[in-house]
Amino acid sequence: MSKYSIATELIEDFKFTDFPPLPFHAQNSFNDFAISNSLDHDAESDKSSEPFSDMVLDYIKQMLMEEDMGEKYDMLQSHPDLEATEKPFYELIGEKYPPSPDQPPLYFSSSPESSDFNQNHFISSSQSSTSSVNDEELFFKILPASQFEKGVEEAKKFLPSADRLVINFGEIDLKFPPEPINSFRRPKNHHRDESIFRESRRNKQSANSYEEPAIPSEVLDDVLLCAGEKFPKVVKAIREKIYNEASKKSSKRKKPKEEVVDINTLLLHCAQIITNGDNQRANELLRQIRNHSSPHGDASQRLAHYIADGLEARLAGTGSEVYRSLVNKRKTVSDVLKAYQLYLATCPFRKLSYHYANQTILDTVQNAKKVHILDFGIYFGFQWPVFIKMLSCRPGGPPKLRITGIDNPQPGFRPSERIEETGRRLADYADRFGVPFEYRAIAAKFDEVKFEEIAIHEDEMLVVNCLFRMHNLADETAIVDCPRDKVLKAIRKLNPAVFVNVVVNGSYGAPFFMTRFREALYHFSAVFDMLDVTAPRENEQRHLLERDMYGRFLINVISCEGLERDRPEIYKQWQVRCLRAGFAQVSLCPEFLKPVKEKVRAYYHKDFNIDEDGKWILQGWKGRILYGLSAWRPNYF
């Protein structure tokens, strides 16, 4: 049985109901947690909960497998058969084996890219795009002729010494592989020179000369064990760790009383001093904040640590540089997946948002033969594997699916590299589930996309999807021609069948610094408190999530100005914008929200809120609304 069939069986066995009831009861104290024994029971299939299937974790598995491909080239160099074949040739020219590090090898191997890749375009029609490296892919080439273009003296370096010009083949035990020599001949590749040149250009730029470290085996285990029925066990481990951590703290001896500091008041006071321009006093307050903050402390200490980073950058006038360095910093897939795994296990926001968007799209395209999804902010494409599987189960067969993935360009010579790789993985999933698939990557800011160049076919149903990313666009306080309204009107002109818009609900986008700072403090206090209650403090995944996502958000809000600063709005303001752009809001399905609310109450912490306001679904923590979910269609009246 192949690894894909095994992974598929695991995914099909796992449902949202596999989550055991969360042992968070009437009180907030860690000591009141009761770890449920129902976690160990085997999950049963429930067709109604299929949209909650965690195929995204299988998707993560494939990404991690791709990470290992870079290491296989090094493994080939030390292969026993390869060494046995190389050694006689080195003896023939009078060199020692293995060669010295400074000596070029007698062969090189390249991984050519398809023409589809060069066009940022991927088409799938039930053929797997997954490739593997094995012993049969060892190809040999002689030294390039360009080495002999430097003159006779240079060429002599590659000739054997005079005393070895006469060779007695009887004295040399030449070992050749049993396969015919033709099996080692690589097919001619017209794209190889182009790919080598492109690789050499990337290596010349420091921003792209990054070599991704090998992913530790424990990280692989954490992600692979999350698939299928093993996902609840990961949730159980996280919750038991919280319980044990709380028990240890309660059993420890009480420490001497320390100085009690209202860290929020100190932060507000420091922000006001910076606004007044008293840099000396601001530096003194920042030193006090540093003494009472830590990236590994409680919720308020962690929040204060990252806010202090933003205040320091604002005080030094380097906010834009610091933020750009954080955005452009290449994040390893391993780090992203570790943080994402914790987020799925402890928080329902992302899972519910994906479920809402996918179900809305499925209901809209249930009779369509061709579907085109325009996804703003596709990133790693975590939303789409489960959608593709659900689409493959449609009565009458799946439609042809076309996804256009749009995301901000990366720095360097390959701005669309990440979203191109996303397309490859999605094409592989479409092949596995028999869904005709086509993908196009567009690396551009949302307001710079040339919508007239997006091929919209008359015989396909268009869907526009944007989750958690609209606040990245500037509003009218930054530029007269508001990019938010511009993009919304452009989407309306495309006349989509449905537009799914999930927004960050926040009022920390005000132009005045103190107003913005105060609202950001309240908003992110809820976020850090949520993580403190639901995840262990010493958990490295939590640290990555806080540092690389929420820490970066705080740097942006506090220290950046102009077009670079994100400006979130409350969901009611987004409602006005969508109506003004010519959309009408789609009503909620009455059968959708009730079971979702029951599952969130049963499987997650009791302080998570799932409510509705009109046609909006609202998600929050302890009464503070953090996200708003909505769907829109063109208003023809």
XYZ file of C-alpha atoms in Angstrom:
637
model
C 0.000 0.000 0.000
C 1.425 3.409 -1.003
C 2.009 6.209 1.445
C -0.730 8.241 -0.245
C -3.367 5.526 0.132
C -2.453 5.114 3.792
C -2.649 8.857 4.374
C -5.965 9.032 2.555
C -7.463 6.296 4.746
C -6.341 8.137 7.851
C -7.920 11.341 6.628
C -11.196 9.683 5.736
C -11.401 8.150 9.197
C -11.044 11.492 10.943
C -14.002 13.768 11.452
C -14.571 16.888 13.460
C -16.435 14.764 15.956
C -13.173 12.941 16.654
C -12.377 15.780 18.997
C -13.156 14.700 22.545
C -15.223 16.996 24.723
C -12.920 19.697 25.995
C -12.363 19.432 29.732
C -12.787 23.137 30.393
C -15.727 23.527 32.734
C -17.355 26.207 34.813
C -14.202 27.877 36.152
C -11.148 29.319 34.443
C -8.561 27.883 36.846
C -6.134 25.352 35.409
C -6.694 23.202 38.489
C -10.314 22.708 37.472
C -9.359 20.908 34.271
C -10.576 17.319 34.068
C -8.940 15.400 31.296
C -11.658 13.369 29.668
C -11.194 9.644 29.274
C -13.208 9.769 26.100
C -10.104 10.955 24.280
C -8.913 7.385 23.860
C -11.956 6.008 22.107
C -11.861 5.396 18.367
C -13.594 7.973 16.183
C -16.685 6.990 14.238
C -17.541 8.232 10.816
C -20.014 11.056 10.585
C -20.927 12.262 7.137
C -22.338 15.548 8.385
C -19.002 16.533 9.855
C -16.955 15.866 6.710
C -16.219 19.579 6.113
C -14.255 19.609 9.368
C -11.918 16.853 8.154
C -8.279 17.696 8.820
C -6.932 16.824 5.418
C -4.895 19.989 5.783
C -2.647 17.981 8.102
C -2.041 15.445 5.336
C -1.303 18.414 3.103
C 1.259 19.508 5.691
C 2.776 16.015 5.553
C 3.380 16.334 1.830
C 5.048 19.718 2.320
C 7.418 18.199 4.867
C 8.214 15.347 2.487
C 9.174 17.900 -0.144
C 11.519 19.478 2.373
C 13.509 16.225 2.442
C 14.073 16.172 -1.312
C 16.932 18.632 -1.013
C 18.800 16.181 1.196
C 18.538 13.274 -1.238
C 21.152 14.734 -3.590
C 23.753 14.514 -0.819
C 22.690 10.944 -0.139
C 23.290 10.033 -3.799
C 26.869 11.266 -3.662
C 27.700 8.715 -0.978
C 25.806 5.802 -2.518
C 27.916 2.560 -2.533
C 27.162 1.751 -6.172
C 28.153 5.235 -7.221
C 31.412 5.046 -5.264
C 32.253 1.675 -6.810
C 31.705 3.117 -10.274
C 33.668 6.320 -9.700
C 36.757 4.862 -7.996
C 38.344 3.143 -11.074
C 38.082 6.349 -13.090
C 39.884 8.336 -10.417
C 42.622 5.669 -10.332
C 42.809 5.878 -14.108
C 43.812 9.558 -14.033
C 46.068 9.164 -11.022
C 43.867 10.857 -8.455
C 42.910 9.690 -4.996
C 39.369 8.693 -4.134
C 37.297 10.245 -2.665
C 38.217 13.578 -4.293
C 39.264 16.536 -2.214
C 36.687 19.219 -1.399
C 38.386 21.670 -3.792
C 38.301 19.250 -6.719
C 35.192 19.331 -8.910
C 33.279 16.050 -9.098
C 33.311 13.912 -12.194
C 29.545 14.275 -12.571
C 26.709 16.544 -11.673
C 22.997 16.085 -11.400
C 20.236 18.604 -12.033
C 16.525 18.619 -11.369
C 14.970 20.206 -14.432
C 11.828 22.199 -14.119
C 8.901 21.711 -16.391
C 7.745 24.320 -18.829
C 4.575 24.638 -16.794
C 6.655 25.803 -13.859
C 8.395 28.461 -15.925
C 4.994 29.821 -16.862
C 3.704 29.857 -13.285
C 0.927 27.644 -14.527
C 0.004 24.097 -13.563
C -2.505 21.791 -15.216
C -3.575 18.457 -13.756
C -5.607 15.721 -15.422
C -5.444 12.677 -13.160
C -1.675 12.236 -13.443
C 0.400 12.614 -10.299
C 2.912 15.447 -10.278
C 4.895 13.910 -7.448
C 8.450 12.906 -8.358
C 10.901 10.798 -6.461
C 14.652 10.311 -6.467
C 16.045 6.787 -6.505
C 19.068 4.812 -7.609
C 17.979 4.769 -11.229
C 18.265 8.562 -11.418
C 22.072 8.621 -11.184
C 23.332 10.214 -14.386
C 26.928 10.863 -15.345
C 28.422 13.562 -17.500
C 32.003 14.202 -18.518
C 33.761 17.430 -17.616
C 32.316 20.333 -19.628
C 34.188 21.312 -22.746
C 34.390 24.896 -21.490
C 37.166 23.767 -19.122
C 39.448 23.298 -22.162
C 38.883 26.735 -23.615
C 41.571 28.286 -21.410
C 44.521 27.040 -23.460
C 46.785 24.054 -23.776
C 48.430 24.484 -20.380
C 45.085 24.528 -18.624
C 43.919 21.506 -20.592
C 46.981 19.495 -19.577
C 45.754 19.540 -16.006
C 42.989 17.158 -17.021
C 45.303 14.655 -18.782
C 46.915 11.689 -17.003
C 50.605 11.848 -16.190
C 53.140 10.641 -18.765
C 53.872 7.425 -16.944
C 50.236 6.442 -17.094
C 49.608 7.053 -20.798
C 50.066 3.331 -21.449
C 47.467 1.480 -19.499
C 47.404 -2.228 -18.799
C 43.730 -2.952 -18.446
C 44.496 -6.331 -16.999
C 45.923 -4.695 -13.901
C 42.879 -2.594 -13.294
C 39.733 -4.087 -11.879
C 37.087 -1.961 -13.506
C 33.675 -2.445 -11.948
C 30.712 -1.403 -14.018
C 27.090 -1.434 -12.943
C 24.998 -4.358 -14.196
C 22.579 -2.059 -16.023
C 23.291 -1.082 -19.632
C 24.967 2.259 -20.090
C 21.890 3.697 -21.778
C 20.007 3.469 -18.501
C 22.327 6.124 -17.094
C 21.755 8.568 -19.892
C 19.563 11.525 -18.973
C 17.091 12.637 -21.626
C 18.006 15.876 -23.290
C 16.580 18.819 -21.400
C 16.245 22.181 -23.080
C 15.398 23.890 -19.818
C 18.478 22.752 -17.878
C 20.727 25.646 -18.873
C 17.995 28.123 -18.074
C 17.368 26.575 -14.659
C 21.117 26.573 -13.838
C 21.409 30.216 -14.855
C 18.377 31.118 -12.788
C 19.825 29.243 -9.803
C 23.163 31.057 -10.139
C 21.376 34.387 -10.194
C 19.517 33.493 -7.020
C 22.737 32.566 -5.300
C 24.231 35.955 -6.101
C 21.620 37.701 -4.007
C 21.999 37.420 -0.275
C 18.265 37.420 0.292
C 17.887 34.162 -1.619
C 21.087 32.390 -0.625
C 19.288 30.794 2.283
C 19.611 27.066 2.763
C 16.698 25.564 4.639
C 17.797 23.452 7.586
C 16.763 19.841 7.864
C 13.476 19.336 9.691
C 13.982 17.480 12.995
C 12.409 14.045 13.155
C 10.313 15.013 16.168
C 8.698 17.776 14.120
C 7.871 15.269 11.406
C 6.342 12.969 14.006
C 4.260 15.751 15.520
C 2.750 16.635 12.152
C 2.394 13.109 10.742
C 0.693 11.838 13.889
C -1.899 14.577 13.569
C -3.449 12.877 10.551
C -6.642 10.904 10.816
C -7.654 9.371 14.106
C -4.356 10.362 15.777
C -5.227 14.055 15.778
C -7.269 13.830 19.030
C -4.253 12.269 20.727
C -2.223 15.361 19.930
C -4.979 17.525 21.386
C -5.027 15.341 24.467
C -1.260 15.685 24.910
C -1.457 19.471 24.729
C -4.268 19.665 27.277
C -2.621 17.235 29.657
C 0.526 19.322 29.488
C -1.472 22.405 30.495
C -2.996 20.500 33.403
C 0.371 19.180 34.593
C 1.908 22.620 34.303
C -0.843 24.094 36.458
C -0.494 21.316 39.032
C 3.247 21.876 39.350
C 2.767 25.589 39.872
C 0.178 25.062 42.575
C 2.430 22.581 44.432
C 5.495 24.815 44.419
C 6.396 26.824 47.452
C 5.212 30.348 47.405
C 7.948 32.734 46.394
C 8.606 35.968 48.269
C 6.291 38.719 47.168
C 7.656 40.653 44.230
C 6.960 44.192 43.213
C 3.519 44.386 41.650
C 3.487 46.408 38.441
C 0.491 47.300 36.296
C 2.202 46.556 33.019
C -0.658 47.874 30.862
C -0.574 51.249 32.603
C 3.194 51.347 32.146
C 2.829 50.615 28.431
C 0.195 53.312 27.944
C 2.324 55.825 29.845
C 5.377 54.999 27.729
C 3.411 55.396 24.495
C 2.169 58.795 25.650
C 5.729 59.908 26.518
C 6.922 58.881 23.041
C 4.067 60.863 21.501
C 5.169 63.917 23.510
C 8.726 63.553 22.207
C 10.453 62.996 25.568
C 12.917 60.366 24.381
C 14.993 60.251 27.551
C 12.005 59.535 29.770
C 10.667 57.052 27.201
C 13.925 55.080 27.315
C 13.717 54.912 31.109
C 10.177 53.553 30.933
C 11.208 51.034 28.290
C 13.904 49.718 30.610
C 11.275 49.229 33.309
C 9.018 47.434 30.835
C 11.860 45.139 29.803
C 12.476 44.240 33.439
C 8.852 43.118 33.839
C 8.327 41.456 30.440
C 9.444 38.211 28.859
C 8.634 36.201 25.721
C 8.279 33.143 27.991
C 6.215 34.585 30.853
C 2.478 34.907 31.339
C 0.136 36.550 28.841
C 0.736 40.149 29.986
C 4.517 39.672 30.118
C 4.633 38.203 26.622
C 2.424 40.932 25.211
C 4.534 43.627 26.900
C 7.697 42.131 25.414
C 6.468 42.440 21.820
C 4.871 45.839 22.393
C 8.208 47.054 23.779
C 9.842 45.945 20.526
C 7.393 48.123 18.623
C 7.869 51.111 20.927
C 11.651 50.879 20.630
C 11.428 50.775 16.846
C 9.092 53.775 16.824
C 11.367 55.697 19.190
C 14.395 54.988 16.989
C 12.497 55.776 13.789
C 13.285 52.356 12.333
C 9.797 50.855 12.341
C 9.574 50.370 8.572
C 13.008 48.758 8.351
C 12.309 46.390 11.244
C 8.917 45.413 9.858
C 10.234 44.828 6.335
C 13.013 42.642 7.702
C 10.418 40.553 9.557
C 8.182 40.244 6.504
C 11.045 39.408 4.142
C 12.606 36.939 6.547
C 12.228 33.521 5.004
C 10.219 31.296 7.281
C 10.923 27.597 7.133
C 8.026 25.324 6.366
C 8.842 23.499 9.575
C 8.300 26.608 11.705
C 5.060 27.510 9.941
C 3.675 24.008 10.337
C 4.588 23.726 14.006
C 2.780 26.960 14.809
C -0.175 26.002 12.619
C -0.497 22.631 14.315
C -0.861 24.279 17.716
C -3.386 26.762 16.309
C -5.600 23.979 14.971
C -5.458 22.031 18.221
C -6.275 24.899 20.574
C -8.332 27.426 18.602
C -11.413 27.007 16.348
C -11.046 30.273 14.401
C -9.150 28.999 11.356
C -10.990 25.668 11.192
C -14.421 27.277 11.351
C -13.483 29.956 8.806
C -12.310 27.342 6.304
C -15.430 25.277 6.906
C -17.701 28.286 6.388
C -15.945 29.358 3.185
C -15.784 25.861 1.697
C -19.410 25.064 2.484
C -20.578 28.383 1.049
C -18.654 27.761 -2.163
C -19.887 24.166 -2.451
C -23.493 25.248 -2.055
C -22.990 27.867 -4.771
C -21.286 25.673 -7.391
C -23.232 22.464 -6.812
C -24.494 22.353 -10.417
C -21.552 24.012 -12.191
C -19.409 22.063 -14.662
C -16.480 24.479 -14.460
C -15.448 26.426 -11.363
C -12.901 29.230 -11.163
C -11.754 30.360 -7.684
C -9.901 33.641 -7.351
C -8.117 33.416 -3.993
C -6.673 36.611 -2.515
C -3.930 35.647 -0.066
C -3.539 31.965 -0.920
C -0.238 31.621 1.025
C 0.353 27.852 1.512
C -3.164 26.934 0.364
C -4.173 25.164 3.578
C -7.850 25.766 2.804
C -8.092 23.852 -0.449
C -7.111 20.160 -0.011
C -10.262 19.308 1.941
C -12.319 21.384 -0.514
C -10.913 19.405 -3.448
C -11.814 16.136 -1.739
C -15.333 17.352 -0.989
C -15.686 18.469 -4.605
C -14.638 15.018 -5.827
C -17.547 13.446 -3.910
C -20.181 15.559 -5.648
C -22.992 13.517 -7.218
C -22.479 13.278 -10.953
C -18.735 13.766 -10.721
C -16.514 16.747 -9.943
C -16.388 19.861 -12.096
C -13.227 21.222 -13.665
C -11.553 23.359 -11.005
C -9.379 26.360 -11.791
C -7.683 28.313 -8.989
C -5.923 31.632 -9.437
C -3.760 32.197 -6.362
C -2.830 35.793 -5.560
C -0.365 36.832 -2.877
C 2.259 39.478 -2.191
C 5.521 38.990 -4.098
C 8.547 37.712 -2.240
C 11.828 39.647 -2.469
C 14.395 38.422 -4.980
C 14.347 37.055 -8.488
C 11.481 34.626 -7.883
C 8.668 36.662 -6.339
C 6.072 33.956 -6.969
C 8.109 30.967 -5.755
C 5.966 30.177 -2.710
C 2.609 30.366 -4.457
C 3.978 28.351 -7.383
C 4.871 25.564 -4.969
C 1.383 25.852 -3.500
C 0.013 25.218 -6.975
C 2.102 22.087 -7.383
C 0.820 20.607 -4.151
C -2.786 21.413 -4.981
C -2.358 19.889 -8.441
C -1.145 16.696 -6.800
C -4.223 16.595 -4.563
C -6.474 17.132 -7.559
C -4.783 14.206 -9.315
C -5.265 11.949 -6.319
C -8.982 12.703 -6.072
C -9.662 12.790 -9.792
C -10.591 16.467 -10.056
C -9.608 18.179 -13.338
C -7.445 21.055 -12.158
C -5.692 24.141 -13.432
C -3.696 26.676 -11.426
C -2.210 30.087 -12.025
C 0.030 32.044 -9.643
C -0.020 35.847 -9.506
C 2.565 37.570 -7.305
C 1.269 41.101 -6.799
C -0.267 43.359 -4.211
C -4.031 43.108 -4.245
C -4.592 46.654 -5.496
C -1.984 46.200 -8.249
C -3.560 43.119 -9.812
C -4.591 43.712 -13.413
C -8.032 42.179 -13.314
C -8.511 42.575 -17.053
C -5.661 40.087 -17.566
C -7.317 37.403 -15.440
C -8.885 35.031 -17.926
C -12.549 34.679 -16.977
C -14.329 32.176 -19.211
C -18.015 32.518 -19.894
C -18.715 28.834 -19.304
C -17.226 28.742 -15.783
C -18.660 29.871 -12.455
C -16.438 32.439 -10.750
C -15.911 32.503 -6.975
C -13.801 35.076 -5.101
C -12.275 34.094 -1.767
C -10.406 36.327 0.702
C -9.728 35.197 4.273
C -8.029 37.395 6.909
C -6.272 39.610 4.350
C -8.440 42.576 3.363
C -7.046 44.700 6.209
C -3.651 44.674 4.456
C -5.067 47.138 1.945
C -4.784 50.839 2.748
C -7.892 52.934 3.372
C -8.810 56.528 2.556
C -6.785 57.881 5.498
C -3.598 56.815 3.692
C -4.452 57.557 0.078
C -7.274 59.431 -1.625
C -8.063 56.666 -4.114
C -8.905 54.085 -1.443
C -7.359 50.713 -2.415
C -9.999 48.826 -0.409
C -12.872 50.313 -2.339
C -10.903 49.951 -5.562
C -10.414 46.202 -5.073
C -14.003 45.626 -3.946
C -15.347 47.439 -7.016
C -13.008 45.471 -9.275
C -14.280 42.219 -7.765
C -17.846 43.383 -8.330
C -17.092 44.022 -12.013
C -15.971 40.416 -12.330
C -19.541 39.454 -11.393
C -18.698 36.457 -9.173
C -21.331 33.956 -8.128
C -20.221 34.465 -4.520
C -17.567 36.506 -2.696
C -16.439 35.077 0.665
C -14.891 37.735 2.898
C -13.512 36.849 6.355
C -12.142 39.936 8.106
C -10.103 40.740 11.200
C -12.433 42.678 13.487
C -10.328 45.426 15.025
C -10.507 49.145 15.689
C -6.754 49.683 15.972
C -6.467 51.202 12.504
C -7.034 54.809 13.648
C -4.665 57.483 12.274
C -3.945 58.886 15.767
C -1.212 56.933 17.504
C -2.534 56.894 21.073
C -6.026 55.844 19.966
C -4.545 53.111 17.811
C -2.142 51.981 20.534
C -4.859 51.713 23.179
C -7.150 49.665 20.923
C -4.280 47.401 19.859
C -3.414 46.798 23.519
C -6.967 45.670 24.286
C -7.275 43.553 21.127
C -4.008 41.661 21.512
C -4.495 41.287 25.262
C -7.435 39.037 24.380
C -5.334 37.109 21.843
C -2.427 36.495 24.231
C -4.822 35.585 27.037
C -6.470 33.024 24.750
C -3.101 31.403 24.026
C -2.123 31.492 27.702
C -5.272 29.597 28.682
C -5.235 27.026 25.884
C -1.515 26.316 25.283
C 1.429 25.469 27.579
C 3.712 28.404 28.307
C 6.934 26.557 27.530
C 5.560 25.185 24.235
C 7.892 26.125 21.380
C 5.032 26.141 18.879
C 3.257 28.800 20.915
C 6.429 30.885 21.003
C 6.712 30.697 17.212
C 3.078 31.702 16.795
C 3.413 34.702 19.110
C 6.750 35.857 17.724
C 6.291 35.361 13.985
C 2.625 36.302 13.653
C 1.307 38.420 16.506
C 4.690 40.002 17.274
C 4.955 41.101 13.649
C 1.413 42.498 13.747
C 2.311 44.595 16.798
C 5.474 45.950 15.167
C 3.364 47.035 12.199
C 0.610 48.703 14.217
C 2.915 50.520 16.654
C 5.958 51.546 14.634
C 4.824 51.823 10.992
C 3.006 54.665 9.271
C 1.752 55.421 5.784
C 0.880 52.737 3.255
C 2.962 50.160 5.099
C 0.696 50.065 8.147
C -2.246 47.654 8.294
C -5.605 49.245 9.090
C -8.165 46.734 10.370
C -11.785 47.800 10.689
C -14.773 46.477 12.574
C -17.039 44.167 10.594
C -19.812 46.769 10.330
C -17.495 49.088 8.424
C -16.720 46.269 6.020
C -20.432 45.757 5.560
C -20.812 49.388 4.479
C -17.915 49.082 2.045
C -19.284 45.917 0.435
C -22.760 47.386 0.063
C -21.294 50.550 -1.434
C -19.296 48.470 -3.934
C -22.500 46.871 -5.231
C -22.790 43.653 -3.239
C -25.709 42.139 -1.357
C -25.028 39.967 1.672
C -25.904 36.271 1.477
C -28.158 34.999 4.254
C -26.872 32.373 6.644
C -28.136 28.846 6.255
C -30.306 28.218 9.340
C -28.974 24.664 9.571
C -25.332 25.737 9.582
C -24.687 27.727 12.736
C -26.428 25.685 15.431
C -24.385 22.457 15.083
C -21.197 24.482 14.683
C -21.810 26.352 17.934
C -22.538 23.089 19.729
C -19.315 21.515 18.489
C -17.207 24.513 19.448
C -18.710 24.488 22.944
C -18.080 20.757 23.276
C -14.582 20.521 21.857
C -12.932 23.836 22.730
C -12.587 26.139 25.723
C -15.835 27.560 27.057
C -14.648 31.164 26.603
C -14.620 30.932 22.803
C -17.616 32.815 21.400
C -19.488 31.959 18.196
C -22.355 34.378 17.569
C -24.283 35.941 14.739
C -25.250 39.500 13.962
C -27.616 39.787 11.049
C -25.933 37.790 8.295
C -22.483 37.809 9.930
C -20.867 34.987 11.897
C -18.677 36.407 14.655
C -15.810 34.633 16.424
C -14.222 35.907 19.609
C -12.732 35.298 23.029
C -14.378 36.286 26.324
C -16.791 38.647 24.620
C -14.271 40.457 22.391
C -15.025 39.915 18.697
C -11.874 39.004 16.775
C -13.136 37.833 13.357
C -16.185 38.325 11.156
C -17.338 35.861 8.461
C -19.550 36.912 5.567
C -20.562 35.980 2.017
C -21.701 38.350 -0.735
C -23.224 38.246 -4.196
C -23.609 41.004 -6.799
C -26.593 43.253 -6.229
C -28.411 43.599 -9.541
C -31.015 46.069 -8.296
